[in-house]
Coordinates of C-alpha atoms in Angstrom, one line a residue:
M4 CA 0.0 -0.1 0.0
C5 CA 1.0 3.7 -0.4
R6 CA 0.8 6.9 1.6
W7 CA -0.3 10.2 0.5
A8 CA -1.1 13.8 1.5
A9 CA -2.9 16.7 -0.1
W10 CA -3.3 20.4 0.8
S11 CA -6.0 22.9 -0.4
G12 CA -5.9 26.5 1.1
A13 CA -3.4 29.4 1.4
P14 CA -0.1 28.8 -0.4
K15 CA 2.1 26.6 1.7
Y16 CA 5.7 25.3 1.0
L17 CA 5.7 21.6 -0.1
E18 CA 8.2 20.9 2.7
E19 CA 5.6 21.8 5.4
V20 CA 3.9 18.5 4.5
I21 CA 6.5 16.4 2.8
C22 CA 9.5 17.1 5.3
D23 CA 8.7 19.1 8.2
P24 CA 6.1 17.3 10.3
A25 CA 7.1 14.8 12.9
H26 CA 5.2 12.1 10.8
S27 CA 5.8 13.7 7.3
L28 CA 5.3 12.0 4.1
I29 CA 9.0 11.3 4.0
D30 CA 8.9 9.8 7.4
Q31 CA 5.9 7.7 6.3
S32 CA 7.9 6.5 3.3
R33 CA 10.1 4.6 5.8
N34 CA 7.7 4.2 8.9
A35 CA 4.2 4.2 8.0
L36 CA 1.9 3.3 10.8
S37 CA -1.5 2.6 9.6
C38 CA -0.8 0.1 6.7
K39 CA 0.5 -3.4 6.3
M40 CA 3.7 -2.3 4.8
P41 CA 5.7 0.3 6.9
V42 CA 8.1 1.1 3.9
N43 CA 7.0 2.9 0.9
A44 CA 10.1 3.1 -1.2
D45 CA 9.0 2.4 -4.8
G46 CA 9.1 5.8 -5.9
F47 CA 7.2 9.3 -5.1
G48 CA 5.6 12.0 -6.8
V49 CA 4.1 15.6 -6.3
A50 CA 1.7 17.5 -8.4
W51 CA 1.1 21.2 -7.6
Y52 CA -1.0 24.0 -9.1
G53 CA 0.4 27.5 -9.6
D54 CA -0.5 30.2 -12.3
Q55 CA -1.3 27.6 -14.9
E56 CA -4.6 25.6 -15.1
T57 CA -2.7 22.4 -15.3
P58 CA -0.6 20.9 -12.6
C59 CA 3.3 20.7 -12.6
L60 CA 4.5 17.3 -12.0
Y61 CA 7.6 15.8 -10.4
K62 CA 8.2 12.2 -9.7
D63 CA 11.0 9.6 -9.6
V64 CA 11.7 5.9 -8.7
R65 CA 14.0 6.7 -5.8
P66 CA 12.7 6.5 -2.2
A67 CA 11.5 9.9 -1.3
W68 CA 13.9 10.2 1.6
S69 CA 17.0 9.7 -0.8
D70 CA 16.2 12.3 -3.5
P71 CA 17.9 15.6 -3.0
N72 CA 16.0 17.2 -5.8
L73 CA 12.7 16.5 -3.9
L74 CA 14.1 18.3 -0.9
Q75 CA 15.1 21.3 -2.9
I76 CA 11.8 21.6 -4.7
A77 CA 9.8 21.1 -1.4
R78 CA 11.9 23.9 0.3
H79 CA 11.4 26.5 -2.5
I80 CA 8.0 25.8 -4.1
R81 CA 4.8 27.1 -2.5
S82 CA 1.3 26.2 -3.6
G83 CA -2.2 26.5 -2.4
H84 CA -3.3 23.2 -4.0
F85 CA -1.0 20.1 -4.3
L86 CA -1.0 16.3 -3.9
A87 CA 2.0 14.3 -2.8
H88 CA 2.5 10.4 -2.8
V89 CA 4.9 7.8 -1.8
R90 CA 4.5 4.4 -3.4
A91 CA 4.7 0.7 -2.4
S92 CA 4.0 -1.3 -5.3
T93 CA 1.3 -4.0 -5.3
G94 CA 3.0 -5.9 -8.0
T95 CA 3.6 -3.5 -10.9
A96 CA 7.2 -2.4 -11.8
T97 CA 9.0 0.4 -10.2
T98 CA 9.3 2.9 -12.9
R99 CA 8.6 6.7 -13.2
D100 CA 5.5 6.0 -15.2
N101 CA 4.0 4.1 -12.4
C102 CA 4.6 6.6 -9.8
H103 CA 1.6 8.8 -8.6
P104 CA 0.1 11.3 -9.0
F105 CA -1.1 10.9 -12.6
T106 CA -2.3 13.8 -14.6
H107 CA -4.5 14.7 -17.5
Q108 CA -5.1 18.3 -18.6
R109 CA -6.2 20.0 -15.4
W110 CA -6.8 16.8 -13.3
S111 CA -4.5 15.2 -11.0
F112 CA -5.1 11.7 -9.2
M113 CA -3.3 9.5 -6.6
H114 CA -4.4 6.2 -5.1
N115 CA -3.8 3.9 -2.2
G116 CA -5.2 0.4 -2.6
Q117 CA -5.6 -2.3 -5.2
V118 CA -7.8 -4.1 -7.8
G119 CA -8.1 -7.8 -6.9
G120 CA -6.6 -10.0 -9.6
Y121 CA -5.4 -7.1 -11.6
G122 CA -2.7 -9.2 -13.4
K123 CA -5.5 -11.3 -14.8
L124 CA -7.8 -8.3 -15.6
R125 CA -5.4 -5.9 -17.1
R126 CA -6.4 -6.4 -20.7
R127 CA -10.1 -6.1 -20.0
L128 CA -9.5 -3.0 -18.0
D129 CA -7.4 -1.4 -20.7
N130 CA -10.3 -2.1 -23.0
M131 CA -12.5 0.3 -20.9
I132 CA -10.3 3.1 -21.7
P133 CA -11.5 4.8 -25.0
D134 CA -9.1 5.5 -28.0
D135 CA -8.9 9.2 -27.2
L136 CA -7.5 8.8 -23.7
F137 CA -5.5 5.5 -24.1
H138 CA -2.4 7.4 -25.4
N139 CA -2.3 8.8 -21.9
R140 CA -1.9 5.2 -20.6
T141 CA 1.9 5.5 -20.0
G142 CA 2.4 3.1 -17.1
G143 CA 1.0 -0.3 -16.0
T144 CA -0.8 0.2 -12.9
D145 CA -4.4 -0.4 -11.8
S146 CA -4.5 3.2 -10.4
E147 CA -3.7 4.8 -13.7
C148 CA -6.4 2.8 -15.3
L149 CA -9.0 3.8 -12.8
F150 CA -8.1 7.3 -13.4
L151 CA -8.5 7.2 -17.1
V152 CA -11.7 5.1 -16.9
A153 CA -13.2 7.8 -14.6
L154 CA -12.1 10.5 -17.1
A155 CA -13.9 8.5 -19.8
Y156 CA -17.1 8.5 -17.5
G157 CA -17.1 12.3 -17.1
L158 CA -14.7 13.4 -14.5
D159 CA -15.0 17.0 -15.8
R160 CA -18.8 17.0 -15.7
N161 CA -19.4 15.2 -12.3
P162 CA -16.2 14.1 -10.3
R163 CA -18.1 12.2 -7.9
A164 CA -20.3 10.1 -10.2
A165 CA -17.6 9.3 -12.6
M166 CA -15.2 8.0 -10.1
V167 CA -18.2 6.0 -8.5
R168 CA -19.0 4.5 -11.9
A169 CA -15.3 3.6 -12.6
I170 CA -15.0 1.8 -9.2
F171 CA -18.3 0.1 -9.5
E172 CA -17.5 -1.5 -12.8
V173 CA -13.9 -2.3 -12.0
E174 CA -15.0 -3.9 -8.9
A175 CA -17.7 -5.9 -10.7
L176 CA -15.1 -7.2 -13.2
S177 CA -12.8 -8.3 -10.4
R178 CA -15.9 -10.0 -8.8
T179 CA -16.4 -12.2 -11.8
E180 CA -12.9 -12.7 -13.0
G181 CA -10.5 -11.6 -10.4
S182 CA -9.8 -12.3 -6.8
A183 CA -10.4 -11.0 -3.4
P184 CA -10.0 -8.3 -2.1
H185 CA -11.8 -7.0 -5.1
M186 CA -11.4 -3.4 -4.5
R187 CA -9.4 -1.3 -1.9
F188 CA -9.5 2.5 -2.6
A189 CA -8.5 5.4 -0.8
A190 CA -7.7 8.3 -3.4
G191 CA -7.5 11.8 -4.0
W192 CA -8.2 13.7 -7.1
S193 CA -8.3 17.5 -8.1
D194 CA -9.0 19.8 -10.9
G195 CA -6.9 22.5 -9.1
K196 CA -9.8 24.2 -7.4
T197 CA -11.6 21.5 -5.6
L198 CA -9.9 18.5 -3.8
Y199 CA -11.8 15.2 -3.7
A200 CA -11.0 12.2 -1.7
A201 CA -12.8 8.9 -1.0
R202 CA -12.4 5.7 1.2
Y203 CA -14.1 2.5 0.0
A204 CA -13.4 -1.2 -0.1
S205 CA -15.4 -4.3 -1.3
D206 CA -14.8 -5.8 2.3
R207 CA -14.5 -4.0 5.7
F208 CA -10.8 -3.2 5.2
A209 CA -10.9 0.2 3.4
P210 CA -7.5 2.0 3.6
T211 CA -7.3 4.8 6.2
L212 CA -8.1 8.3 5.2
Y213 CA -8.1 11.5 7.4
Y214 CA -8.5 15.2 7.1
R215 CA -7.8 18.2 9.3
V216 CA -9.2 21.7 9.0
Y217 CA -6.9 24.5 9.8
D218 CA -7.4 28.4 9.8
T219 CA -5.6 28.6 6.5
G220 CA -7.1 25.4 4.6
V221 CA -7.6 21.7 4.7
M222 CA -4.9 18.7 4.8
V223 CA -6.2 15.3 3.5
V224 CA -3.9 12.4 4.4
S225 CA -3.5 8.6 4.4
E226 CA -2.5 9.0 8.1
P227 CA -2.0 12.0 10.5
L228 CA 1.2 14.0 10.2
D229 CA 1.5 14.6 13.9
E230 CA 0.2 13.2 17.4
A231 CA -2.7 15.7 17.5
R232 CA -5.0 12.8 16.9
D233 CA -8.1 14.8 18.2
C234 CA -7.6 17.3 15.4
W235 CA -7.8 14.8 12.6
Q236 CA -11.1 13.6 11.3
E237 CA -11.4 10.1 10.0
V238 CA -13.5 9.7 6.7
P239 CA -15.8 6.8 7.3
Q240 CA -15.6 3.7 5.0
G241 CA -17.7 4.2 1.9
H242 CA -17.8 7.9 2.1
M243 CA -15.9 10.9 0.4
I244 CA -15.1 14.5 0.9
E245 CA -15.0 17.5 -1.3
V246 CA -12.7 20.4 -0.2
R247 CA -13.2 23.9 -1.6
D248 CA -12.5 27.4 -0.2
G249 CA -11.6 25.9 3.3
K250 CA -14.8 24.0 3.6
V251 CA -15.2 20.2 3.7
R252 CA -18.3 18.4 2.5
Q253 CA -18.7 14.9 3.5
M254 CA -21.1 12.4 1.7
A255 CA -21.6 8.8 1.0
F256 CA -19.4 7.7 -1.9
L257 CA -21.8 5.1 -3.5
S258 CA -25.2 6.6 -2.6
D259 CA -27.2 9.8 -2.9
E260 CA -27.0 10.8 0.7
E261 CA -26.9 14.3 1.2
P262 CA -23.6 15.9 2.2
A263 CA -22.7 17.1 5.6
I264 CA -20.7 20.5 5.7
T265 CA -18.0 21.1 8.2

């Protein structure tokens, strides 16, 4: 499994999430606490939004703790909206194209989880990606496939419904031709204005997902960055959040339940 963190709010230096906290993303790459694998050393990536509509992306196959360029970038770049990820592969190769986040036009996406039996399903899943998006399939992960399928289902028009449909159909395929666990999904995705995150699993073991509201914005993480546990809100399994302008709306991920605003 992987670890990730996202920020939406007033401009913040990347190092304030990636490097500085007691349980920063770099610390989680060596010592994660809320997942089976404490080491997430199969690459990293950061997507951040600035003056352009599309995100800037930096990722590499080194462990996050050993890349001096990441430390320099994190120290000097400030953004009001960014996504950062450290990877632990569930079977696909350790290559740059397989590192998260994945981007397409204004969208960025990162994922912690798996599709059950992905090795047997990959050809079928690739066939779900239409021709006009398939040239963006640069890697070989189930995560990138989920992202492109969601784009095909209208991520621009309805970011929640498109992701729900992608998860529902991929899980259904895993149930008929794959293996358990059919779906583990804790993901964040953004268009540079709104940050979305969801937590879901086909069983009761959904990957962890938390958020914290600050005076200057909202942090969404796989696991808390510090020991102030009372300040971090856990997203319930089967739910998602939307973060915009410092406000968090929480709603059921796979139903039409009305959102709660915090």
